[in-house]
């Protein structure tokens, strides 16, 4: 697609924000906040999911078939993930293990931890970083990938059935409902590693981005105005669960800024996400 937008710059800034936020978490310190109850890292992740929803929807519209769309999504995630995991597991973490590098590699191959990590079933490696605050956590930074893959799948199947903005609106409202139902119970886990409250949060941002791909710029500005008014009303306690408006407000603001300006620094020359 033409690079007459700020998607690359916003994603770069979001990536930097995630690194900063993780630095606090790994140091055992509270993460800096931007909005009420939302850390810098959470805002950055919402930006990623909003942009992803927008771009993935456009990718679906350009794809020749559902198989073509699925192939693009798999190639977008797994080649880079496999290279990253292989380099970290076999060439970096052996030197941070309490075992000798040889014993570490033997145990890794025996326990098949690398396969579990690849399929998001595990993000820890025993004996590595034993003294760290988040003990044995190596791949905590990819914990949102399963949520993104589920968003890809749900969006693709839904648009394959009926490619219309109404379909995406149903998905968006469903995620809002999931968040409202499960946010008071964040300890619930389904499908082994999916927390419904987080899926509702990230899905809201993703499908809002997907909906934006189906509407005009003027409608997005109008929608942002509605969200701003709703956020003000929520802030004076007239709405029982006001935080959800913060999520939608961040998503719409990120997309509006991204689509209203362009840049000449990156323009798709490389991918750091």
Short mmCIF file of C-alpha atoms in Angstrom, two decimals:
data_model
loop_
_atom_site.label_atom_id
_atom_site.label_comp_id
_atom_site.label_asym_id
_atom_site.label_seq_id
_atom_site.Cartn_x
_atom_site.Cartn_y
_atom_site.Cartn_z
CA UNK A 1 0.00 0.00 0.00
CA UNK A 2 1.18 3.61 -0.48
CA UNK A 3 3.17 4.90 2.48
CA UNK A 4 1.31 8.21 2.74
CA UNK A 5 0.73 7.70 6.45
CA UNK A 6 2.52 7.58 9.80
CA UNK A 7 2.06 3.87 10.52
CA UNK A 8 5.81 3.13 10.46
CA UNK A 9 6.67 6.04 12.76
CA UNK A 10 3.85 5.21 15.20
CA UNK A 11 4.95 1.56 15.33
CA UNK A 12 8.56 2.59 15.92
CA UNK A 13 7.55 4.89 18.79
CA UNK A 14 5.29 2.16 20.18
CA UNK A 15 8.14 -0.36 20.06
CA UNK A 16 10.36 2.06 22.01
CA UNK A 17 7.54 2.59 24.52
CA UNK A 18 7.22 -1.18 25.04
CA UNK A 19 10.97 -1.50 25.67
CA UNK A 20 10.82 1.33 28.25
CA UNK A 21 7.75 -0.19 29.93
CA UNK A 22 9.34 -3.66 30.07
CA UNK A 23 12.46 -2.14 31.61
CA UNK A 24 10.39 -1.02 34.60
CA UNK A 25 8.60 -4.37 34.89
CA UNK A 26 11.83 -6.37 34.72
CA UNK A 27 13.34 -4.12 37.38
CA UNK A 28 10.42 -4.70 39.72
CA UNK A 29 9.25 -1.11 39.43
CA UNK A 30 5.75 0.21 38.63
CA UNK A 31 5.38 1.04 34.95
CA UNK A 32 4.85 4.72 34.03
CA UNK A 33 1.26 5.70 33.30
CA UNK A 34 -0.18 7.81 30.51
CA UNK A 35 -3.90 7.50 31.21
CA UNK A 36 -5.81 6.41 34.29
CA UNK A 37 -4.78 2.81 34.95
CA UNK A 38 -3.05 2.44 31.55
CA UNK A 39 0.71 2.04 31.41
CA UNK A 40 2.91 3.29 28.60
CA UNK A 41 3.30 -0.32 27.48
CA UNK A 42 -0.46 -0.93 27.37
CA UNK A 43 -1.01 2.20 25.27
CA UNK A 44 1.73 1.07 22.88
CA UNK A 45 0.20 -2.40 22.53
CA UNK A 46 -3.20 -0.85 21.82
CA UNK A 47 -1.56 1.22 19.08
CA UNK A 48 -0.01 -1.94 17.58
CA UNK A 49 -3.32 -3.81 17.58
CA UNK A 50 -5.24 -0.83 16.13
CA UNK A 51 -2.80 -0.44 13.24
CA UNK A 52 -2.66 -4.20 12.73
CA UNK A 53 -6.46 -4.42 12.45
CA UNK A 54 -6.47 -1.65 9.84
CA UNK A 55 -3.68 -3.13 7.73
CA UNK A 56 -4.80 -6.76 8.01
CA UNK A 57 -8.30 -5.84 6.83
CA UNK A 58 -6.81 -4.12 3.80
CA UNK A 59 -4.66 -7.21 3.25
CA UNK A 60 -7.79 -9.38 3.26
CA UNK A 61 -9.45 -7.13 0.68
CA UNK A 62 -6.38 -7.40 -1.57
CA UNK A 63 -5.99 -11.18 -1.16
CA UNK A 64 -7.14 -13.50 -3.93
CA UNK A 65 -8.61 -16.03 -1.51
CA UNK A 66 -8.87 -16.98 2.16
CA UNK A 67 -5.91 -19.33 1.62
CA UNK A 68 -3.86 -16.45 0.18
CA UNK A 69 -4.77 -14.28 3.17
CA UNK A 70 -3.85 -17.07 5.63
CA UNK A 71 -0.51 -17.63 3.91
CA UNK A 72 0.35 -13.94 4.22
CA UNK A 73 -0.47 -13.97 7.93
CA UNK A 74 1.64 -17.08 8.59
CA UNK A 75 4.59 -15.63 6.66
CA UNK A 76 4.19 -12.38 8.57
CA UNK A 77 4.66 -14.02 11.96
CA UNK A 78 6.45 -17.37 11.93
CA UNK A 79 9.65 -16.99 9.84
CA UNK A 80 10.89 -14.11 11.99
CA UNK A 81 9.67 -15.82 15.16
CA UNK A 82 11.52 -19.04 14.34
CA UNK A 83 14.77 -17.18 13.65
CA UNK A 84 14.42 -15.13 16.85
CA UNK A 85 13.69 -18.13 19.07
CA UNK A 86 16.50 -20.19 17.51
CA UNK A 87 19.10 -17.46 18.02
CA UNK A 88 18.05 -16.77 21.59
CA UNK A 89 17.68 -20.40 22.72
CA UNK A 90 20.81 -21.82 21.10
CA UNK A 91 23.26 -18.92 20.93
CA UNK A 92 22.44 -16.50 23.77
CA UNK A 93 20.70 -18.09 26.77
CA UNK A 94 23.26 -20.97 27.17
CA UNK A 95 25.64 -18.37 28.60
CA UNK A 96 23.07 -17.21 31.20
CA UNK A 97 22.15 -20.65 32.49
CA UNK A 98 23.24 -22.14 35.80
CA UNK A 99 24.15 -25.27 33.83
CA UNK A 100 27.11 -25.66 31.51
CA UNK A 101 26.30 -24.72 27.91
CA UNK A 102 26.54 -28.37 26.87
CA UNK A 103 24.14 -29.66 29.55
CA UNK A 104 21.80 -26.75 28.86
CA UNK A 105 21.56 -27.61 25.15
CA UNK A 106 21.08 -31.32 25.89
CA UNK A 107 18.21 -30.56 28.30
CA UNK A 108 16.61 -28.11 25.87
CA UNK A 109 16.49 -30.77 23.18
CA UNK A 110 15.20 -33.39 25.62
CA UNK A 111 12.40 -31.29 27.07
CA UNK A 112 11.36 -29.84 23.69
CA UNK A 113 11.00 -26.40 25.29
CA UNK A 114 11.74 -24.72 21.97
CA UNK A 115 8.65 -26.37 20.43
CA UNK A 116 6.50 -25.23 23.36
CA UNK A 117 7.80 -21.67 22.99
CA UNK A 118 7.19 -21.68 19.24
CA UNK A 119 3.54 -22.62 19.79
CA UNK A 120 3.14 -20.15 22.69
CA UNK A 121 2.74 -22.91 25.28
CA UNK A 122 5.70 -21.71 27.33
CA UNK A 123 7.79 -18.55 27.69
CA UNK A 124 10.24 -19.73 30.35
CA UNK A 125 13.44 -21.76 30.20
CA UNK A 126 14.50 -23.47 33.44
CA UNK A 127 17.95 -22.58 34.84
CA UNK A 128 18.14 -19.33 32.82
CA UNK A 129 18.13 -16.01 34.72
CA UNK A 130 17.48 -17.81 38.00
CA UNK A 131 18.30 -14.68 40.00
CA UNK A 132 16.09 -12.31 37.98
CA UNK A 133 12.92 -10.75 39.38
CA UNK A 134 10.90 -12.51 36.66
CA UNK A 135 12.68 -15.83 37.04
CA UNK A 136 13.31 -17.87 33.86
CA UNK A 137 11.20 -15.56 31.68
CA UNK A 138 12.87 -15.32 28.28
CA UNK A 139 10.10 -14.69 25.76
CA UNK A 140 7.70 -12.56 27.76
CA UNK A 141 7.80 -9.96 24.99
CA UNK A 142 5.87 -12.23 22.59
CA UNK A 143 3.00 -12.92 24.97
CA UNK A 144 0.57 -10.87 22.85
CA UNK A 145 1.22 -12.88 19.65
CA UNK A 146 -1.40 -15.58 20.40
CA UNK A 147 -4.02 -12.83 20.77
CA UNK A 148 -3.00 -11.34 17.44
CA UNK A 149 -3.16 -14.72 15.71
CA UNK A 150 -6.66 -15.31 17.07
CA UNK A 151 -7.68 -11.86 15.80
CA UNK A 152 -6.28 -12.76 12.36
CA UNK A 153 -8.24 -16.01 12.30
CA UNK A 154 -11.52 -14.57 13.55
CA UNK A 155 -11.35 -11.61 11.16
CA UNK A 156 -10.44 -13.79 8.17
CA UNK A 157 -13.19 -16.35 8.77
CA UNK A 158 -15.79 -13.66 9.47
CA UNK A 159 -14.96 -11.61 6.36
CA UNK A 160 -14.87 -14.82 4.31
CA UNK A 161 -18.49 -15.37 5.33
CA UNK A 162 -19.54 -11.75 4.75
CA UNK A 163 -17.09 -9.01 3.86
CA UNK A 164 -18.92 -5.98 5.24
CA UNK A 165 -18.29 -3.36 7.90
CA UNK A 166 -21.35 -4.67 9.74
CA UNK A 167 -19.52 -7.95 10.28
CA UNK A 168 -16.59 -6.12 11.86
CA UNK A 169 -18.95 -4.07 14.02
CA UNK A 170 -20.37 -7.31 15.45
CA UNK A 171 -16.83 -8.50 16.24
CA UNK A 172 -15.99 -5.16 17.88
CA UNK A 173 -19.12 -5.21 20.04
CA UNK A 174 -18.42 -8.84 20.97
CA UNK A 175 -14.95 -7.89 22.23
CA UNK A 176 -16.41 -5.00 24.22
CA UNK A 177 -18.85 -7.45 25.79
CA UNK A 178 -16.07 -9.96 26.56
CA UNK A 179 -14.02 -7.24 28.23
CA UNK A 180 -16.94 -6.04 30.34
CA UNK A 181 -17.79 -9.59 31.41
CA UNK A 182 -14.26 -10.74 32.24
CA UNK A 183 -12.35 -7.63 33.35
CA UNK A 184 -13.53 -8.14 36.96
CA UNK A 185 -12.11 -11.71 36.74
CA UNK A 186 -8.66 -11.38 35.11
CA UNK A 187 -7.48 -14.67 36.61
CA UNK A 188 -9.63 -16.75 34.22
CA UNK A 189 -7.62 -18.44 31.44
CA UNK A 190 -8.97 -20.31 28.39
CA UNK A 191 -7.19 -22.25 25.64
CA UNK A 192 -4.26 -22.63 28.05
CA UNK A 193 -2.75 -19.18 27.51
CA UNK A 194 -5.57 -16.80 26.53
CA UNK A 195 -6.96 -14.48 29.20
CA UNK A 196 -10.49 -13.40 28.09
CA UNK A 197 -10.19 -9.91 29.58
CA UNK A 198 -7.01 -9.28 27.58
CA UNK A 199 -8.59 -10.71 24.43
CA UNK A 200 -11.49 -8.31 24.92
CA UNK A 201 -9.03 -5.42 25.33
CA UNK A 202 -6.76 -6.25 22.39
CA UNK A 203 -9.66 -7.41 20.22
CA UNK A 204 -11.42 -4.09 20.79
CA UNK A 205 -8.37 -2.22 19.46
CA UNK A 206 -7.84 -4.67 16.57
CA UNK A 207 -11.42 -4.70 15.32
CA UNK A 208 -11.72 -0.94 15.76
CA UNK A 209 -8.76 -0.69 13.38
CA UNK A 210 -10.46 -3.17 11.06
CA UNK A 211 -13.65 -1.09 11.11
CA UNK A 212 -11.64 2.05 10.33
CA UNK A 213 -10.35 0.36 7.17
CA UNK A 214 -13.97 0.17 5.99
CA UNK A 215 -15.05 3.76 6.71
CA UNK A 216 -14.08 7.21 5.42
CA UNK A 217 -11.74 9.69 7.07
CA UNK A 218 -14.65 12.02 7.89
CA UNK A 219 -16.52 9.24 9.68
CA UNK A 220 -13.41 8.47 11.72
CA UNK A 221 -13.20 12.13 12.81
CA UNK A 222 -16.88 12.05 13.78
CA UNK A 223 -16.35 8.79 15.69
CA UNK A 224 -13.39 10.27 17.56
CA UNK A 225 -15.54 13.27 18.53
CA UNK A 226 -18.20 10.94 19.91
CA UNK A 227 -15.58 9.03 21.88
CA UNK A 228 -14.13 12.23 23.34
CA UNK A 229 -17.58 13.29 24.56
CA UNK A 230 -18.19 9.77 25.92
CA UNK A 231 -14.83 9.82 27.69
CA UNK A 232 -15.67 13.17 29.34
CA UNK A 233 -19.04 11.82 30.47
CA UNK A 234 -17.39 8.65 31.75
CA UNK A 235 -14.80 10.67 33.65
CA UNK A 236 -17.45 12.31 35.79
CA UNK A 237 -18.76 8.88 36.78
CA UNK A 238 -21.92 8.87 34.72
CA UNK A 239 -20.93 5.55 33.13
CA UNK A 240 -20.16 2.47 35.23
CA UNK A 241 -17.14 1.21 33.26
CA UNK A 242 -15.44 4.28 31.77
CA UNK A 243 -12.04 2.69 31.06
CA UNK A 244 -13.32 1.04 27.88
CA UNK A 245 -13.71 4.52 26.36
CA UNK A 246 -10.03 5.12 27.01
CA UNK A 247 -9.17 2.11 24.85
CA UNK A 248 -11.38 3.24 21.99
CA UNK A 249 -10.14 6.80 22.35
CA UNK A 250 -6.49 5.69 22.07
CA UNK A 251 -7.25 3.48 19.06
CA UNK A 252 -9.15 6.17 17.19
CA UNK A 253 -6.56 8.83 18.00
CA UNK A 254 -3.68 6.60 16.80
CA UNK A 255 -5.48 5.83 13.54
CA UNK A 256 -6.56 9.43 12.94
CA UNK A 257 -3.01 10.76 13.42
CA UNK A 258 -1.54 7.93 11.32
CA UNK A 259 -3.90 8.55 8.41
CA UNK A 260 -3.77 12.35 8.54
CA UNK A 261 -0.03 12.79 8.01
CA UNK A 262 2.82 11.21 6.07
CA UNK A 263 6.56 10.77 6.64
CA UNK A 264 9.68 10.33 4.52
CA UNK A 265 12.01 8.81 7.12
CA UNK A 266 11.05 5.12 6.97
CA UNK A 267 8.31 4.75 4.33
CA UNK A 268 8.35 0.95 4.51
CA UNK A 269 12.11 0.66 3.90
CA UNK A 270 12.48 -1.83 6.74
CA UNK A 271 10.39 -3.69 9.28
CA UNK A 272 11.31 -3.62 12.95
CA UNK A 273 8.02 -4.95 14.39
#
